[in-house]
PDB file of C-alpha atoms in Angstrom:
ATOM      1  CA  MET K   1      50.554  23.478  47.574  1.00 87.00           C
ATOM      2  CA  ALA K   2      51.681  18.925  47.236  1.00 94.00           C
ATOM      3  CA  GLU K   3      55.195  18.028  47.045  1.00 96.00           C
ATOM      4  CA  TRP K   4      56.481  14.514  47.209  1.00 97.00           C
ATOM      5  CA  THR K   5      59.988  12.852  47.211  1.00 98.00           C
ATOM      6  CA  ILE K   6      60.734   9.952  45.748  1.00 98.00           C
ATOM      7  CA  ALA K   7      63.841   8.864  47.917  1.00 98.00           C
ATOM      8  CA  LYS K   8      64.036   5.113  47.904  1.00 97.00           C
ATOM      9  CA  THR K   9      63.368   1.935  46.203  1.00 94.00           C
ATOM     10  CA  TRP K  10      60.095   0.011  46.201  1.00 92.00           C
ATOM     11  CA  GLN K  11      61.798  -2.420  48.514  1.00 91.00           C
ATOM     12  CA  GLY K  12      62.500   0.859  50.438  1.00 94.00           C
ATOM     13  CA  GLU K  13      66.099   0.915  50.304  1.00 95.00           C
ATOM     14  CA  PRO K  14      67.171   4.726  50.582  1.00 97.00           C
ATOM     15  CA  LEU K  15      68.498   6.529  46.626  1.00 96.00           C
ATOM     16  CA  SER K  16      71.820   8.567  46.728  1.00 94.00           C
ATOM     17  CA  PRO K  17      71.032  12.010  46.869  1.00 95.00           C
ATOM     18  CA  GLN K  18      71.026  12.515  43.022  1.00 93.00           C
ATOM     19  CA  GLU K  19      68.358   9.498  42.419  1.00 94.00           C
ATOM     20  CA  ILE K  20      66.151  12.320  44.008  1.00 97.00           C
ATOM     21  CA  ILE K  21      63.096  12.554  42.051  1.00 98.00           C
ATOM     22  CA  ARG K  22      60.708  15.386  43.178  1.00 98.00           C
ATOM     23  CA  VAL K  23      56.977  16.004  42.294  1.00 98.00           C
ATOM     24  CA  ARG K  24      54.861  18.814  42.908  1.00 97.00           C
ATOM     25  CA  SER K  25      51.439  19.904  42.451  1.00 96.00           C
ATOM     26  CA  PHE K  26      49.311  23.222  43.183  1.00 95.00           C
ATOM     27  CA  LYS K  27      45.283  23.753  42.212  1.00 94.00           C
ATOM     28  CA  GLU K  28      45.706  26.810  39.668  1.00 94.00           C
ATOM     29  CA  LYS K  29      41.671  27.876  38.938  1.00 94.00           C
ATOM     30  CA  ASP K  30      40.038  24.876  37.351  1.00 95.00           C
ATOM     31  CA  GLN K  31      43.764  22.827  36.871  1.00 97.00           C
ATOM     32  CA  LEU K  32      46.196  20.675  38.431  1.00 97.00           C
ATOM     33  CA  CYS K  33      49.440  21.473  37.680  1.00 97.00           C
ATOM     34  CA  ILE K  34      51.954  19.215  38.193  1.00 98.00           C
ATOM     35  CA  SER K  35      55.570  19.373  37.534  1.00 98.00           C
ATOM     36  CA  VAL K  36      58.600  16.944  38.468  1.00 98.00           C
ATOM     37  CA  LYS K  37      63.058  17.255  38.385  1.00 98.00           C
ATOM     38  CA  ALA K  38      64.069  13.687  37.691  1.00 98.00           C
ATOM     39  CA  PRO K  39      67.603  12.979  37.107  1.00 98.00           C
ATOM     40  CA  PHE K  40      67.983  11.762  33.453  1.00 98.00           C
ATOM     41  CA  HIS K  41      68.869   8.142  32.358  1.00 96.00           C
ATOM     42  CA  GLY K  42      69.720   8.303  29.400  1.00 94.00           C
ATOM     43  CA  ASP K  43      66.695   5.551  28.636  1.00 95.00           C
ATOM     44  CA  PRO K  44      64.863   5.949  24.857  1.00 95.00           C
ATOM     45  CA  PRO K  45      61.845   7.768  24.268  1.00 97.00           C
ATOM     46  CA  PRO K  46      59.342   5.306  22.948  1.00 97.00           C
ATOM     47  CA  PRO K  47      58.673   4.491  19.422  1.00 95.00           C
ATOM     48  CA  ARG K  48      56.361   7.718  18.339  1.00 94.00           C
ATOM     49  CA  GLN K  49      55.266  11.366  18.391  1.00 96.00           C
ATOM     50  CA  PRO K  50      54.979  13.010  22.715  1.00 97.00           C
ATOM     51  CA  GLY K  51      51.925  13.374  23.717  1.00 97.00           C
ATOM     52  CA  SER K  52      49.391  10.720  25.206  1.00 98.00           C
ATOM     53  CA  THR K  53      51.040   6.732  24.982  1.00 97.00           C
ATOM     54  CA  ASP K  54      50.252   3.628  25.869  1.00 95.00           C
ATOM     55  CA  LYS K  55      52.241   1.654  28.991  1.00 94.00           C
ATOM     56  CA  LEU K  56      54.343   4.474  29.846  1.00 96.00           C
ATOM     57  CA  TRP K  57      55.210   2.622  32.397  1.00 94.00           C
ATOM     58  CA  GLN K  58      57.212   0.765  30.004  1.00 94.00           C
ATOM     59  CA  TYR K  59      59.899   3.633  29.950  1.00 97.00           C
ATOM     60  CA  GLU K  60      62.058   6.025  32.051  1.00 98.00           C
ATOM     61  CA  VAL K  61      59.096   7.979  33.677  1.00 98.00           C
ATOM     62  CA  VAL K  62      57.665   9.724  37.152  1.00 98.00           C
ATOM     63  CA  GLU K  63      53.988   8.339  38.292  1.00 98.00           C
ATOM     64  CA  LEU K  64      51.208  10.486  40.435  1.00 98.00           C
ATOM     65  CA  PHE K  65      48.614   8.548  41.722  1.00 98.00           C
ATOM     66  CA  LEU K  66      45.667  10.722  43.413  1.00 97.00           C
ATOM     67  CA  VAL K  67      43.527   9.086  45.429  1.00 97.00           C
ATOM     68  CA  GLY K  68      39.098   9.503  45.844  1.00 96.00           C
ATOM     69  CA  ILE K  69      36.957   8.557  49.538  1.00 94.00           C
ATOM     70  CA  ASN K  70      35.743   6.179  47.287  1.00 93.00           C
ATOM     71  CA  GLY K  71      38.337   4.482  46.385  1.00 93.00           C
ATOM     72  CA  ASP K  72      38.407   5.549  42.812  1.00 95.00           C
ATOM     73  CA  TYR K  73      41.989   7.547  41.799  1.00 97.00           C
ATOM     74  CA  LEU K  74      44.128   8.814  39.330  1.00 97.00           C
ATOM     75  CA  GLU K  75      47.506   7.705  37.863  1.00 98.00           C
ATOM     76  CA  ILE K  76      49.384  10.453  35.726  1.00 98.00           C
ATOM     77  CA  GLU K  77      51.858   9.422  33.801  1.00 98.00           C
ATOM     78  CA  MET K  78      55.241  11.906  33.224  1.00 98.00           C
ATOM     79  CA  GLY K  79      58.228  11.052  30.726  1.00 98.00           C
ATOM     80  CA  PRO K  80      61.379  12.899  30.435  1.00 98.00           C
ATOM     81  CA  HIS K  81      60.522  13.421  26.190  1.00 98.00           C
ATOM     82  CA  GLY K  82      57.551  15.135  26.296  1.00 98.00           C
ATOM     83  CA  HIS K  83      54.649  11.622  26.309  1.00 98.00           C
ATOM     84  CA  TYR K  84      52.131  11.205  28.834  1.00 98.00           C
ATOM     85  CA  LEU K  85      49.392   8.854  30.152  1.00 98.00           C
ATOM     86  CA  VAL K  86      46.208   9.534  32.550  1.00 98.00           C
ATOM     87  CA  LEU K  87      44.435   7.076  33.047  1.00 97.00           C
ATOM     88  CA  LYS K  88      41.124   7.358  35.511  1.00 97.00           C
ATOM     89  CA  LEU K  89      40.392   3.968  37.633  1.00 95.00           C
ATOM     90  CA  SER K  90      37.704   3.289  39.566  1.00 93.00           C
ATOM     91  CA  GLY K  91      39.532   0.390  41.954  1.00 88.00           C
ATOM     92  CA  VAL K  92      42.505  -1.224  41.433  1.00 89.00           C
ATOM     93  CA  ARG K  93      43.389  -1.805  38.009  1.00 91.00           C
ATOM     94  CA  CYS K  94      39.894  -1.009  36.499  1.00 86.00           C
ATOM     95  CA  VAL K  95      40.805   1.626  33.898  1.00 95.00           C
ATOM     96  CA  ASP K  96      37.781   3.262  33.549  1.00 93.00           C
ATOM     97  CA  LYS K  97      39.500   5.564  31.012  1.00 95.00           C
ATOM     98  CA  MET K  98      41.959   6.253  29.167  1.00 94.00           C
ATOM     99  CA  HIS K  99      44.196   8.504  26.876  1.00 97.00           C
ATOM    100  CA  LEU K 100      42.541  11.898  29.305  1.00 97.00           C
ATOM    101  CA  PRO K 101      44.364  15.282  27.520  1.00 97.00           C
ATOM    102  CA  MET K 102      46.863  16.604  29.287  1.00 98.00           C
ATOM    103  CA  GLU K 103      49.527  19.788  28.119  1.00 98.00           C
ATOM    104  CA  TYR K 104      52.756  18.617  28.818  1.00 98.00           C
ATOM    105  CA  SER K 105      55.995  19.109  28.376  1.00 98.00           C
ATOM    106  CA  ALA K 106      59.492  18.092  29.659  1.00 98.00           C
ATOM    107  CA  ARG K 107      62.967  19.822  28.150  1.00 98.00           C
ATOM    108  CA  ILE K 108      66.153  17.269  29.206  1.00 98.00           C
ATOM    109  CA  SER K 109      69.137  19.320  30.345  1.00 97.00           C
ATOM    110  CA  GLY K 110      72.361  16.885  31.108  1.00 96.00           C
ATOM    111  CA  ASN K 111      71.545  15.122  33.041  1.00 96.00           C
ATOM    112  CA  THR K 112      68.285  15.835  34.750  1.00 98.00           C
ATOM    113  CA  TRP K 113      65.225  16.424  32.791  1.00 98.00           C
ATOM    114  CA  ARG K 114      62.011  18.606  34.140  1.00 98.00           C
ATOM    115  CA  GLY K 115      58.049  17.763  33.519  1.00 98.00           C
ATOM    116  CA  GLU K 116      55.378  20.008  33.244  1.00 98.00           C
ATOM    117  CA  GLY K 117      51.566  19.692  33.027  1.00 98.00           C
ATOM    118  CA  ARG K 118      48.409  20.219  33.909  1.00 98.00           C
ATOM    119  CA  ILE K 119      44.601  18.679  33.366  1.00 98.00           C
ATOM    120  CA  SER K 120      40.581  19.561  34.483  1.00 97.00           C
ATOM    121  CA  LEU K 121      40.415  19.591  38.120  1.00 96.00           C
ATOM    122  CA  ALA K 122      37.435  17.805  36.584  1.00 96.00           C
ATOM    123  CA  TYR K 123      39.539  14.470  36.358  1.00 96.00           C
ATOM    124  CA  LEU K 124      39.981  13.883  40.056  1.00 95.00           C
ATOM    125  CA  PRO K 125      38.588  11.941  41.941  1.00 93.00           C
ATOM    126  CA  GLU K 126      36.049  13.142  44.647  1.00 85.00           C
ATOM    127  CA  ASN K 127      37.286  14.520  47.411  1.00 91.00           C
ATOM    128  CA  CYS K 128      41.658  13.246  47.051  1.00 94.00           C
ATOM    129  CA  VAL K 129      42.524  11.126  50.737  1.00 95.00           C
ATOM    130  CA  ARG K 130      45.578   9.750  49.722  1.00 96.00           C
ATOM    131  CA  ALA K 131      48.865   9.703  47.011  1.00 97.00           C
ATOM    132  CA  ASN K 132      51.537   8.235  46.192  1.00 98.00           C
ATOM    133  CA  ALA K 133      54.167   9.102  43.371  1.00 98.00           C
ATOM    134  CA  PHE K 134      56.693   7.046  42.126  1.00 98.00           C
ATOM    135  CA  ALA K 135      59.692   6.420  39.232  1.00 98.00           C
ATOM    136  CA  ILE K 136      60.684   3.211  37.272  1.00 97.00           C
ATOM    137  CA  HIS K 137      63.966   3.870  34.611  1.00 96.00           C
ATOM    138  CA  GLY K 138      66.657   1.321  33.086  1.00 93.00           C
ATOM    139  CA  GLU K 139      66.052  -1.158  30.794  1.00 87.00           C
ATOM    140  CA  ASN K 140      66.818  -4.755  30.121  1.00 81.00           C
ATOM    141  CA  GLY K 141      66.088  -6.924  33.201  1.00 81.00           C
ATOM    142  CA  LYS K 142      67.808  -3.489  34.379  1.00 89.00           C
ATOM    143  CA  ARG K 143      64.458  -1.488  35.638  1.00 93.00           C
ATOM    144  CA  ARG K 144      64.385   0.392  38.792  1.00 94.00           C
ATOM    145  CA  PHE K 145      61.193   0.725  40.649  1.00 96.00           C
ATOM    146  CA  LEU K 146      61.117   3.781  43.215  1.00 97.00           C
ATOM    147  CA  CYS K 147      58.559   5.627  45.491  1.00 97.00           C
ATOM    148  CA  ALA K 148      58.181   8.139  47.941  1.00 98.00           C
ATOM    149  CA  PHE K 149      56.340   6.239  50.219  1.00 97.00           C
ATOM    150  CA  PRO K 150      56.935   2.207  49.522  1.00 94.00           C
ATOM    151  CA  VAL K 151      53.483   0.148  49.935  1.00 90.00           C
ATOM    152  CA  GLY K 152      56.318  -3.279  49.978  1.00 86.00           C
ATOM    153  CA  GLY K 153      55.887  -6.856  48.247  1.00 86.00           C
ATOM    154  CA  ASP K 154      57.334  -9.754  46.654  1.00 88.00           C
ATOM    155  CA  VAL K 155      57.480  -7.686  43.428  1.00 90.00           C
ATOM    156  CA  PRO K 156      57.202  -3.833  42.416  1.00 90.00           C
ATOM    157  CA  ASP K 157      53.124  -3.581  42.300  1.00 91.00           C
ATOM    158  CA  PHE K 158      52.320   0.926  42.391  1.00 93.00           C
ATOM    159  CA  HIS K 159      48.607  -0.400  42.789  1.00 93.00           C
ATOM    160  CA  LYS K 160      48.054  -0.072  46.571  1.00 93.00           C
ATOM    161  CA  PRO K 161      46.146   2.511  46.737  1.00 94.00           C
ATOM    162  CA  ASP K 162      45.404   1.265  50.376  1.00 92.00           C
ATOM    163  CA  LEU K 163      49.104   2.162  51.989  1.00 92.00           C
ATOM    164  CA  PHE K 164      49.212   4.940  50.373  1.00 95.00           C
ATOM    165  CA  PRO K 165      49.606   7.937  53.323  1.00 96.00           C
ATOM    166  CA  PRO K 166      46.853  10.511  54.154  1.00 95.00           C
ATOM    167  CA  PHE K 167      47.320  13.149  51.770  1.00 91.00           C
ATOM    168  CA  SER K 168      45.263  16.351  51.350  1.00 85.00           C
ATOM    169  CA  PHE K 169      44.932  19.791  49.100  1.00 77.00           C
ATOM    170  CA  GLN K 170      44.228  21.768  52.038  1.00 65.00           C
TER     171      GLN K 170
END
């Protein structure tokens, strides 16, 4: 099992304890299982039915990036309203495949939400060597960009896989 704790802003400032997000993953047979436990900030859902959703990063979302030894990476986005997006990239922002299938469900309970997803292990990049987890929420110029491992920069940019910490499923 692997676990990421999103406890900092993209600039490295610590979050308050009630803002902390937990992301867990483990392999089960031929699937990667992912769970999210996060505060619910009350952002409205995307204007479509739950399921695979373009531009989910524009809404309240938690993201997991898994990077392979050759620089390919998988971006898994999960929202509190049942929306998700799985992207396979062959380099920074070079999307090869969008809308990869994922079994996903989410439920909001008061000021917390939980998401559970399953994707085929076949989608993972070869030999995952780095990973990071992120979260975004807020509206109208009050967006917050949160990280497990901040990657720096002048503006929030999560597509810096070379700066993610080492990772292994072992």
